[in-house]
Short mmCIF file of C-alpha atoms in Angstrom, two decimals:
data_model
loop_
_atom_site.label_atom_id
_atom_site.label_comp_id
_atom_site.label_asym_id
_atom_site.label_seq_id
_atom_site.Cartn_x
_atom_site.Cartn_y
_atom_site.Cartn_z
CA MET A 1 -0.24 -0.25 -0.02
CA LYS A 2 1.28 3.11 -1.26
CA VAL A 3 2.48 6.19 1.47
CA PHE A 4 1.43 9.20 0.12
CA SER A 5 2.59 12.73 1.38
CA LYS A 6 0.23 15.08 2.15
CA THR A 7 0.21 16.75 -1.50
CA GLN A 8 0.11 13.48 -3.08
CA TYR A 9 -2.88 13.25 -0.97
CA TYR A 10 -4.88 16.11 -2.03
CA VAL A 11 -4.07 15.02 -5.63
CA PHE A 12 -5.24 11.06 -4.78
CA LEU A 13 -8.70 12.59 -3.39
CA GLY A 14 -8.70 14.95 -6.63
CA TYR A 15 -8.68 11.49 -8.68
CA LEU A 16 -10.83 9.81 -6.62
CA ALA A 17 -13.28 12.87 -7.32
CA LEU A 18 -13.00 12.11 -10.59
CA LEU A 19 -13.47 8.45 -10.55
CA SER A 20 -16.74 9.55 -8.68
CA MET A 21 -18.13 11.75 -10.85
CA LEU A 22 -17.10 10.14 -15.01
CA GLY A 23 -20.37 8.30 -14.96
CA PHE A 24 -22.35 11.75 -13.99
CA VAL A 25 -20.22 13.65 -16.53
CA ALA A 26 -20.77 11.10 -19.28
CA THR A 27 -24.72 11.47 -18.93
CA ASP A 28 -24.96 14.98 -18.80
CA MET A 29 -22.09 17.03 -20.72
CA TYR A 30 -23.41 16.16 -24.38
CA LEU A 31 -26.70 17.32 -22.85
CA PRO A 32 -26.46 20.43 -25.11
CA ALA A 33 -26.10 18.69 -28.11
CA PHE A 34 -29.02 16.88 -28.81
CA LYS A 35 -30.35 19.04 -31.45
CA SER A 36 -26.79 19.01 -32.83
CA ILE A 37 -26.08 14.79 -33.15
CA GLU A 38 -30.00 14.83 -34.46
CA VAL A 39 -29.14 16.60 -37.02
CA SER A 40 -25.55 15.49 -38.26
CA LEU A 41 -26.82 11.76 -37.70
CA GLN A 42 -29.92 12.44 -39.48
CA THR A 43 -32.31 11.38 -37.34
CA SER A 44 -34.64 11.97 -34.62
CA ALA A 45 -34.69 14.08 -31.33
CA SER A 46 -36.76 10.74 -29.81
CA GLN A 47 -33.48 8.07 -31.10
CA VAL A 48 -31.15 10.51 -29.75
CA ALA A 49 -33.08 10.77 -26.47
CA GLY A 50 -32.60 6.74 -26.68
CA SER A 51 -29.18 7.58 -26.31
CA LEU A 52 -29.70 8.61 -22.68
CA THR A 53 -31.25 5.50 -22.12
CA ALA A 54 -29.23 3.13 -23.52
CA PHE A 55 -26.51 4.59 -20.79
CA LEU A 56 -28.86 4.25 -18.37
CA ALA A 57 -28.82 0.76 -18.56
CA GLY A 58 -25.69 0.25 -19.00
CA LEU A 59 -25.03 2.01 -15.64
CA ALA A 60 -27.18 -0.33 -13.90
CA ILE A 61 -25.94 -3.76 -15.68
CA GLY A 62 -22.67 -2.64 -15.23
CA GLN A 63 -22.46 -2.40 -11.19
CA LEU A 64 -23.17 -6.12 -10.88
CA ILE A 65 -20.16 -6.81 -13.60
CA TYR A 66 -17.55 -5.67 -11.89
CA GLY A 67 -17.46 -6.99 -8.81
CA PRO A 68 -16.63 -10.48 -10.15
CA LEU A 69 -14.39 -9.35 -12.72
CA VAL A 70 -12.17 -7.46 -9.95
CA ALA A 71 -12.07 -10.73 -8.29
CA ARG A 72 -10.32 -12.31 -10.95
CA VAL A 73 -8.09 -9.33 -12.08
CA GLY A 74 -7.72 -7.35 -8.93
CA LYS A 75 -9.03 -3.28 -8.98
CA ARG A 76 -5.73 -1.74 -11.00
CA ASN A 77 -6.50 -3.99 -14.15
CA GLY A 78 -10.38 -3.48 -13.66
CA LEU A 79 -10.52 0.01 -13.46
CA ILE A 80 -7.71 -0.08 -16.29
CA PHE A 81 -10.24 -2.65 -18.27
CA GLY A 82 -13.21 -0.01 -17.89
CA LEU A 83 -11.68 2.88 -18.27
CA GLY A 84 -9.99 1.86 -21.69
CA LEU A 85 -13.68 0.52 -22.25
CA PHE A 86 -15.07 4.01 -21.55
CA ALA A 87 -12.25 5.48 -23.65
CA LEU A 88 -12.62 3.30 -26.68
CA ALA A 89 -16.54 3.67 -26.33
CA SER A 90 -16.13 7.71 -26.14
CA THR A 91 -13.81 7.81 -29.41
CA VAL A 92 -16.47 5.61 -31.00
CA LEU A 93 -19.35 7.98 -30.71
CA ALA A 94 -17.04 11.36 -31.95
CA PHE A 95 -16.56 9.33 -35.37
CA ALA A 96 -20.18 7.64 -35.28
CA GLU A 97 -21.84 8.12 -38.63
CA SER A 98 -25.55 6.53 -37.58
CA ILE A 99 -27.52 6.49 -34.26
CA ALA A 100 -27.67 2.70 -33.80
CA VAL A 101 -23.81 2.97 -33.62
CA PHE A 102 -23.98 5.79 -31.19
CA ASN A 103 -26.43 4.49 -29.44
CA ALA A 104 -24.33 0.49 -28.69
CA ALA A 105 -21.11 3.06 -28.42
CA ARG A 106 -23.05 4.51 -25.22
CA PHE A 107 -24.67 1.36 -23.66
CA LEU A 108 -20.63 0.35 -23.63
CA GLN A 109 -19.47 4.03 -22.18
CA ALA A 110 -21.80 3.21 -19.41
CA ILE A 111 -21.03 -0.07 -18.68
CA GLY A 112 -17.05 1.01 -18.85
CA ALA A 113 -18.05 4.28 -16.34
CA CYS A 114 -19.42 1.64 -14.04
CA SER A 115 -15.57 0.69 -12.85
CA ALA A 116 -14.67 3.87 -12.02
CA GLY A 117 -18.18 4.46 -10.09
CA VAL A 118 -17.59 0.34 -7.89
CA ILE A 119 -14.00 0.46 -7.78
CA TRP A 120 -13.23 3.79 -6.18
CA GLN A 121 -15.47 3.06 -3.16
CA ALA A 122 -13.69 -0.33 -2.51
CA ILE A 123 -10.42 1.64 -2.67
CA VAL A 124 -11.02 3.92 -0.07
CA ILE A 125 -12.73 0.84 2.14
CA GLU A 126 -9.97 -1.31 1.72
CA LYS A 127 -6.74 1.83 1.72
CA TYR A 128 -8.72 3.67 4.90
CA ASP A 129 -10.05 2.47 8.94
CA ALA A 130 -13.31 3.18 9.00
CA GLU A 131 -13.14 6.55 10.53
CA LYS A 132 -10.85 7.53 7.63
CA ALA A 133 -12.81 6.22 4.86
CA GLN A 134 -15.85 8.19 6.29
CA LYS A 135 -13.81 11.24 6.22
CA VAL A 136 -12.77 10.31 2.57
CA PHE A 137 -16.11 9.82 1.53
CA SER A 138 -17.86 13.24 3.28
CA ASN A 139 -15.03 15.34 1.07
CA ILE A 140 -15.56 13.52 -1.78
CA MET A 141 -19.50 12.70 -2.27
CA PRO A 142 -20.69 16.11 -1.85
CA LEU A 143 -18.40 17.18 -5.19
CA VAL A 144 -20.57 14.62 -7.11
CA ALA A 145 -23.73 17.23 -6.98
CA LEU A 146 -21.82 19.19 -9.08
CA SER A 147 -21.79 17.22 -12.11
CA PRO A 148 -25.06 17.63 -13.23
CA ALA A 149 -24.97 21.28 -12.89
CA LEU A 150 -21.16 21.68 -14.58
CA ALA A 151 -21.36 19.12 -17.29
CA PRO A 152 -24.14 20.70 -19.45
CA LEU A 153 -22.48 23.89 -19.19
CA LEU A 154 -19.30 22.58 -20.20
CA GLY A 155 -20.68 20.85 -23.04
CA ALA A 156 -22.35 23.41 -24.51
CA PHE A 157 -19.08 25.94 -24.14
CA VAL A 158 -17.33 22.48 -26.13
CA LEU A 159 -20.39 22.37 -28.70
CA GLY A 160 -19.84 25.87 -29.37
CA LEU A 161 -16.08 26.09 -29.77
CA ALA A 162 -15.65 22.13 -31.60
CA GLY A 163 -18.73 20.99 -32.11
CA TRP A 164 -20.44 17.81 -30.71
CA GLN A 165 -17.77 15.39 -31.53
CA ALA A 166 -15.35 17.17 -29.15
CA ILE A 167 -17.31 16.23 -25.75
CA PHE A 168 -16.62 12.82 -26.84
CA ILE A 169 -12.92 13.26 -27.43
CA LEU A 170 -12.42 15.60 -24.46
CA LEU A 171 -14.32 12.44 -22.45
CA THR A 172 -11.66 10.56 -24.28
CA VAL A 173 -8.60 12.39 -23.32
CA LEU A 174 -10.07 12.20 -19.69
CA ALA A 175 -10.36 8.59 -19.64
CA ILE A 176 -6.60 7.95 -20.76
CA LEU A 177 -5.22 10.35 -17.68
CA LEU A 178 -7.04 8.65 -15.43
CA VAL A 179 -5.85 5.30 -16.99
CA ALA A 180 -2.21 6.84 -16.18
CA ALA A 181 -3.10 8.04 -12.53
CA THR A 182 -5.26 4.64 -11.89
CA SER A 183 -1.36 3.26 -12.77
CA PHE A 184 0.30 5.17 -10.18
CA PHE A 185 -2.18 5.05 -7.06
CA VAL A 186 -3.49 1.75 -7.12
CA ASP A 187 -1.22 -0.97 -6.53
CA LYS A 188 -1.10 -4.03 -8.44
CA GLU A 189 -2.64 -7.31 -6.60
CA THR A 190 -0.02 -10.61 -6.46
CA ILE A 191 -2.53 -13.28 -7.89
CA ALA A 192 -2.73 -14.91 -4.05
CA ASP A 193 -4.16 -11.21 -3.15
CA ASN A 194 -7.22 -12.05 -6.08
CA HIS A 195 -7.24 -15.40 -5.11
CA GLN A 196 -8.15 -14.51 -1.56
CA VAL A 197 -10.62 -12.20 -3.13
CA SER A 198 -12.31 -14.82 -5.22
CA GLN A 199 -12.93 -16.51 -2.24
CA GLY A 200 -15.66 -13.94 -0.94
CA ARG A 201 -19.41 -13.72 -0.86
CA SER A 202 -22.16 -13.71 -3.47
CA TYR A 203 -23.99 -11.20 -3.93
CA TRP A 204 -26.99 -13.39 -2.11
CA GLN A 205 -24.94 -13.66 0.92
CA LEU A 206 -24.33 -9.60 0.95
CA LEU A 207 -28.03 -9.38 1.14
CA LYS A 208 -28.10 -11.63 3.97
CA SER A 209 -26.90 -8.83 6.13
CA PRO A 210 -29.38 -6.47 7.48
CA ARG A 211 -27.16 -3.98 8.60
CA TYR A 212 -25.83 -3.79 4.68
CA VAL A 213 -29.23 -3.89 3.25
CA GLY A 214 -30.29 -1.37 5.67
CA ASN A 215 -27.80 1.14 5.14
CA VAL A 216 -28.58 0.74 1.47
CA ALA A 217 -32.20 1.33 1.40
CA ILE A 218 -31.78 4.23 3.46
CA PHE A 219 -28.91 5.57 0.38
CA GLY A 220 -31.61 4.59 -2.57
CA ALA A 221 -34.50 6.07 -0.17
CA CYS A 222 -32.80 9.05 -0.28
CA SER A 223 -31.62 9.05 -3.74
CA GLY A 224 -35.08 8.26 -4.46
CA ALA A 225 -36.67 11.19 -2.60
CA PHE A 226 -34.12 13.73 -4.67
CA PHE A 227 -35.42 11.99 -8.07
CA SER A 228 -38.91 12.05 -7.24
CA TYR A 229 -38.59 16.34 -6.88
CA LEU A 230 -35.90 16.13 -10.07
CA THR A 231 -38.62 14.42 -12.28
CA VAL A 232 -41.73 16.42 -12.06
CA TRP A 233 -39.79 19.92 -10.82
CA PRO A 234 -39.49 21.24 -14.28
CA ILE A 235 -42.99 20.40 -15.10
CA ALA A 236 -44.50 21.61 -11.59
CA MET A 237 -42.64 25.22 -12.96
CA GLU A 238 -43.96 25.42 -16.81
CA HIS A 239 -47.26 24.55 -15.28
CA TYR A 240 -46.87 27.47 -13.32
CA GLY A 241 -45.50 30.00 -15.83
CA TYR A 242 -41.52 30.05 -15.07
CA SER A 243 -39.28 30.11 -18.22
CA ALA A 244 -36.92 27.89 -19.18
CA ASN A 245 -34.10 30.20 -17.97
CA GLU A 246 -35.75 30.06 -14.65
CA ILE A 247 -36.12 26.36 -14.70
CA GLY A 248 -32.69 25.87 -15.27
CA LEU A 249 -31.38 28.45 -12.17
CA SER A 250 -33.95 26.43 -10.03
CA PHE A 251 -31.73 23.98 -9.76
CA ILE A 252 -28.68 26.04 -8.33
CA PRO A 253 -30.13 25.91 -4.70
CA GLN A 254 -30.56 22.20 -4.28
CA THR A 255 -26.85 21.62 -5.50
CA ILE A 256 -25.20 24.46 -3.43
CA MET A 257 -26.81 23.00 -0.24
CA PHE A 258 -26.32 19.59 -1.22
CA ILE A 259 -22.54 20.41 -0.68
CA VAL A 260 -23.17 22.60 2.04
CA GLY A 261 -24.74 19.44 3.79
CA GLY A 262 -21.92 16.69 2.61
CA TYR A 263 -19.40 19.43 4.85
CA SER A 264 -21.69 19.72 7.40
CA GLY A 265 -22.21 16.36 8.00
CA LYS A 266 -18.59 16.15 8.60
CA VAL A 267 -18.91 18.68 11.11
CA LEU A 268 -21.75 16.50 13.45
CA ILE A 269 -19.43 13.16 12.85
CA ARG A 270 -16.65 14.85 14.32
CA LYS A 271 -18.52 16.11 16.90
CA PHE A 272 -21.76 13.52 18.38
CA GLY A 273 -19.87 10.40 15.76
CA ALA A 274 -21.41 8.63 13.23
CA GLU A 275 -24.25 6.82 14.92
CA VAL A 276 -25.76 10.08 16.27
CA ALA A 277 -25.19 12.36 13.51
CA LEU A 278 -27.23 10.21 11.14
CA LYS A 279 -30.08 9.87 13.89
CA LEU A 280 -30.41 13.77 13.65
CA LEU A 281 -29.65 13.40 9.82
CA LEU A 282 -32.96 11.40 9.46
CA GLY A 283 -34.36 13.53 11.90
CA LEU A 284 -34.15 16.38 9.94
CA PHE A 285 -34.74 14.60 6.69
CA PHE A 286 -38.65 13.70 8.19
CA PHE A 287 -39.14 17.03 9.19
CA CYS A 288 -38.62 18.22 5.64
CA VAL A 289 -40.87 15.42 4.07
CA ALA A 290 -43.63 16.46 6.87
CA ALA A 291 -43.12 19.74 5.27
CA ILE A 292 -43.10 18.99 1.87
CA ALA A 293 -46.33 17.15 2.40
CA ALA A 294 -48.20 20.09 3.95
CA VAL A 295 -47.40 22.68 1.31
CA THR A 296 -48.02 20.15 -1.56
CA LEU A 297 -50.69 18.07 -0.18
CA LEU A 298 -52.37 19.68 2.57
CA ILE A 299 -51.98 23.75 1.77
CA ASP A 300 -52.79 25.51 -1.27
CA THR A 301 -49.73 27.61 -1.40
CA ASN A 302 -50.46 28.76 -5.05
CA SER A 303 -46.21 29.36 -4.99
CA LEU A 304 -43.34 27.23 -6.03
CA ILE A 305 -41.37 28.71 -3.52
CA PRO A 306 -42.00 26.92 -0.12
CA LEU A 307 -41.34 23.47 -1.98
CA LEU A 308 -38.35 24.92 -3.32
CA ALA A 309 -37.00 26.20 -0.30
CA ILE A 310 -37.88 22.78 1.84
CA PHE A 311 -36.05 20.91 -0.17
CA ALA A 312 -33.04 22.27 -0.82
CA VAL A 313 -32.56 21.58 2.96
CA LEU A 314 -33.59 17.73 2.09
CA ALA A 315 -30.67 17.84 0.16
CA ALA A 316 -28.64 19.39 2.41
CA ALA A 317 -29.72 16.21 4.69
CA ASN A 318 -29.01 13.83 1.71
CA GLY A 319 -25.91 14.90 1.27
CA ALA A 320 -25.06 14.39 5.05
CA ILE A 321 -26.50 10.81 5.39
CA TYR A 322 -25.20 9.74 2.17
CA PRO A 323 -21.50 9.42 3.04
CA ILE A 324 -22.67 7.77 6.44
CA VAL A 325 -24.86 4.94 5.11
CA VAL A 326 -22.35 4.03 2.26
CA ASN A 327 -19.41 4.04 4.81
CA ASN A 328 -21.65 2.32 7.15
CA ALA A 329 -22.88 -0.78 4.13
CA LEU A 330 -19.07 -1.40 2.67
CA GLN A 331 -17.81 -1.25 6.19
CA THR A 332 -20.03 -4.51 6.56
CA PHE A 333 -17.75 -6.37 3.94
CA LYS A 334 -14.91 -4.83 3.66
CA GLU A 335 -12.67 -7.69 2.55
CA ASP A 336 -15.68 -7.84 -0.43
CA ALA A 337 -15.83 -3.88 -1.03
CA THR A 338 -15.86 -3.62 -4.86
CA LYS A 339 -18.84 -6.59 -4.73
CA ALA A 340 -20.58 -4.85 -2.13
CA ALA A 341 -19.97 -1.34 -4.07
CA GLY A 342 -21.35 -2.85 -6.68
CA LEU A 343 -23.94 -4.14 -5.57
CA GLN A 344 -25.30 -0.74 -3.45
CA ASN A 345 -25.28 1.06 -6.54
CA PHE A 346 -27.13 -0.94 -8.41
CA LEU A 347 -29.90 -1.44 -5.97
CA GLN A 348 -29.69 2.56 -5.22
CA ILE A 349 -30.04 3.43 -8.45
CA SER A 350 -32.77 0.79 -9.26
CA ILE A 351 -34.96 2.73 -6.56
CA ALA A 352 -33.93 6.18 -7.76
CA PHE A 353 -35.09 4.78 -11.31
CA GLY A 354 -38.21 3.53 -10.43
CA ALA A 355 -39.11 6.60 -8.06
CA SER A 356 -38.54 8.64 -10.81
CA SER A 357 -40.83 6.28 -13.55
CA ILE A 358 -43.52 6.06 -11.10
CA VAL A 359 -43.85 9.83 -10.12
CA ALA A 360 -43.43 10.75 -13.90
CA MET A 361 -46.68 8.67 -14.93
CA PHE A 362 -48.30 11.42 -12.98
CA ALA A 363 -46.21 14.24 -13.63
CA GLU A 364 -49.78 16.10 -14.71
CA HIS A 365 -50.43 16.66 -11.14
CA THR A 366 -46.97 18.33 -10.51
CA THR A 367 -46.58 19.25 -6.82
CA VAL A 368 -48.93 16.55 -5.46
CA ALA A 369 -47.13 14.07 -7.19
CA ILE A 370 -43.69 15.12 -6.33
CA GLY A 371 -45.34 15.21 -2.18
CA ILE A 372 -46.30 11.79 -2.83
CA GLY A 373 -43.24 10.23 -4.18
CA ILE A 374 -40.94 11.74 -1.15
CA VAL A 375 -43.86 11.17 1.15
CA VAL A 376 -43.62 7.16 -0.18
CA CYS A 377 -39.62 6.64 -0.32
CA ALA A 378 -39.09 8.37 3.49
CA PHE A 379 -41.12 5.45 4.37
CA GLY A 380 -38.70 3.13 2.93
CA VAL A 381 -35.74 5.08 4.41
CA LEU A 382 -37.39 4.49 8.30
CA LEU A 383 -38.11 1.12 7.16
CA GLY A 384 -34.38 0.95 6.17
CA TYR A 385 -32.91 2.44 9.49
CA GLN A 386 -35.06 -0.21 10.95
CA VAL A 387 -33.70 -3.05 9.46
CA SER A 388 -29.74 -1.84 9.74
CA LEU A 389 -30.23 -2.30 13.73
CA LEU A 390 -31.28 -5.47 13.32
CA LYS A 391 -28.06 -8.16 13.90
CA SER A 392 -29.63 -11.05 11.82
CA TRP A 393 -32.81 -11.24 9.91
CA LYS A 394 -34.25 -13.99 12.77
CA ALA A 395 -34.18 -11.32 15.01
CA ILE A 396 -37.63 -10.05 13.13
CA SER A 397 -38.94 -13.29 14.57
CA GLN A 398 -38.71 -12.15 18.02
CA HIS A 399 -40.79 -9.01 17.40
CA ILE A 400 -43.69 -11.43 15.84
CA THR A 401 -46.13 -13.07 18.09
CA LYS A 402 -47.01 -16.49 17.06
CA PRO A 403 -50.74 -17.40 17.37
CA ASP A 404 -51.59 -18.88 21.06
CA PRO A 405 -54.58 -21.37 20.88
CA ALA A 406 -55.09 -21.51 24.39
CA ARG A 407 -54.70 -18.27 24.71
CA ILE A 408 -57.60 -17.82 21.76
CA ALA A 409 -59.93 -19.86 23.49
CA LEU A 410 -59.65 -18.13 26.57
CA SER A 411 -60.27 -15.38 25.36
CA GLU A 412 -63.36 -16.43 23.22
CA GLN A 413 -64.36 -17.73 27.06
CA VAL A 414 -64.29 -14.42 28.79
CA ASN A 415 -66.50 -12.84 25.63
CA LYS A 416 -68.83 -14.86 25.79
CA GLN A 417 -69.22 -14.52 29.27
CA ASP A 418 -69.75 -10.82 29.26
#
C-alpha cells in the first residue's frame, strides 16, 4: 500500500473525485448537443434521447459486473479495463455516423464508466480504517452534486467551440488520464491477493446482512426522494409559467445545499460520532418530508417557493446522509468491498430510477406527485433504518408473536361470559 505525502494525498482525493464523477459527467455533458447530434446523424429527437436510456441501462447493469471481474483481475486491472472501454466507446461516439452505432457505443461507455463508480469506493474502504474512510467519503461525495450542474455547461462550451464530436474526444482524453493516474495510485495486486478475494461472498450472501441491506435501503430511498422531485419539478415550474432559464437556475439551490450538507455532516460526525449524526440527519430529513407533505398535499400555497426552500434543506440532509450510510454498508463487507459497492450502486440506481419512473406517470399532478413520491420514499428510509439496527434477519421473528390457541380459546370464553 502506497504511503502518500500530504500533497500526494490531496491529488489522490482529486483522482478519486474524478472517478466518482465520471459516470455523471458522461451522462450530462452531451445533453446540450442533442439537436446537433440529431441533425448530424440525420435522425429523430426521440432516437437521440434513446441514447440516454441506453446509457442508464448500461450504468445499472454494469454495477454488477465489476465485483466478479475484480475478484479475478484485481482493482487496478479492473479499473484499467473499464476506463479503457470507456475511452474506446467515447472515441467511437465521436466518429459515429449512424444513431444505431451511437446508441450501442453509449451503452458500452456506461459499462466502462461503472468501473470508476464501483471501484473507487472499494479502494477507499480497503485503504483506510472506518473513521478515515468516513472522512474521505464526506470529502468526495458532495462534489458529485456538482456534476449535473457543471457538466452541461462544459458541454455547451465545447459544443460552441468545436462541435459535438469534441465532447466525446474530451471524455476520451479524460479516461486516458485516469488510466495513467490509476497506474500510479492503485497498487498492483498479486495472484495471491486475487485468489483470496475470489473466495468472497456472493451477491445473495451480501443480502443476508441486515446492516448492509438497511443502509443501502436508506441510500436508495433518499435518492428516490431526490429524483421524485427532480423528475417533476421542471413540469411544475412550466405549469406555474416559469421560463426555461428560470427552471435551469432553480436547480442551483439544491446543488449548493447538497454540498453544504455534505461538509456540514463532517462537523456533526466529528462532534457526535457517525451513529448520532445519522439519527440527527434522518430527523432533519423526516421533518423536511413532513413540511413538503404539508405544502404539496394539505396547504394550497399558490407558489413554488416554499417547496423549493424546503427541498433545498432536504438536499442538505441527503448530502450529509449519503457518506455515512455508504460507509456503514461497505464497512460491513470490507474484504468484499468491490462486490458490495457494485450491488449497493445497482440497488440505489434501481430504486431511484423506479421512483422517478412512477412519479413521471403522474407528472400532470405536478407538486402533488412530488409530495406523494417523497412521502412514499420516506417510508422506505424509515424501514431501511429499522432494518439496519437488526443483528440478523432472525431477529425479526422475535418481534412477532405467534398465535396461541389456548389464549384464543380463553379470550373467546371471556367474551361469551361478557
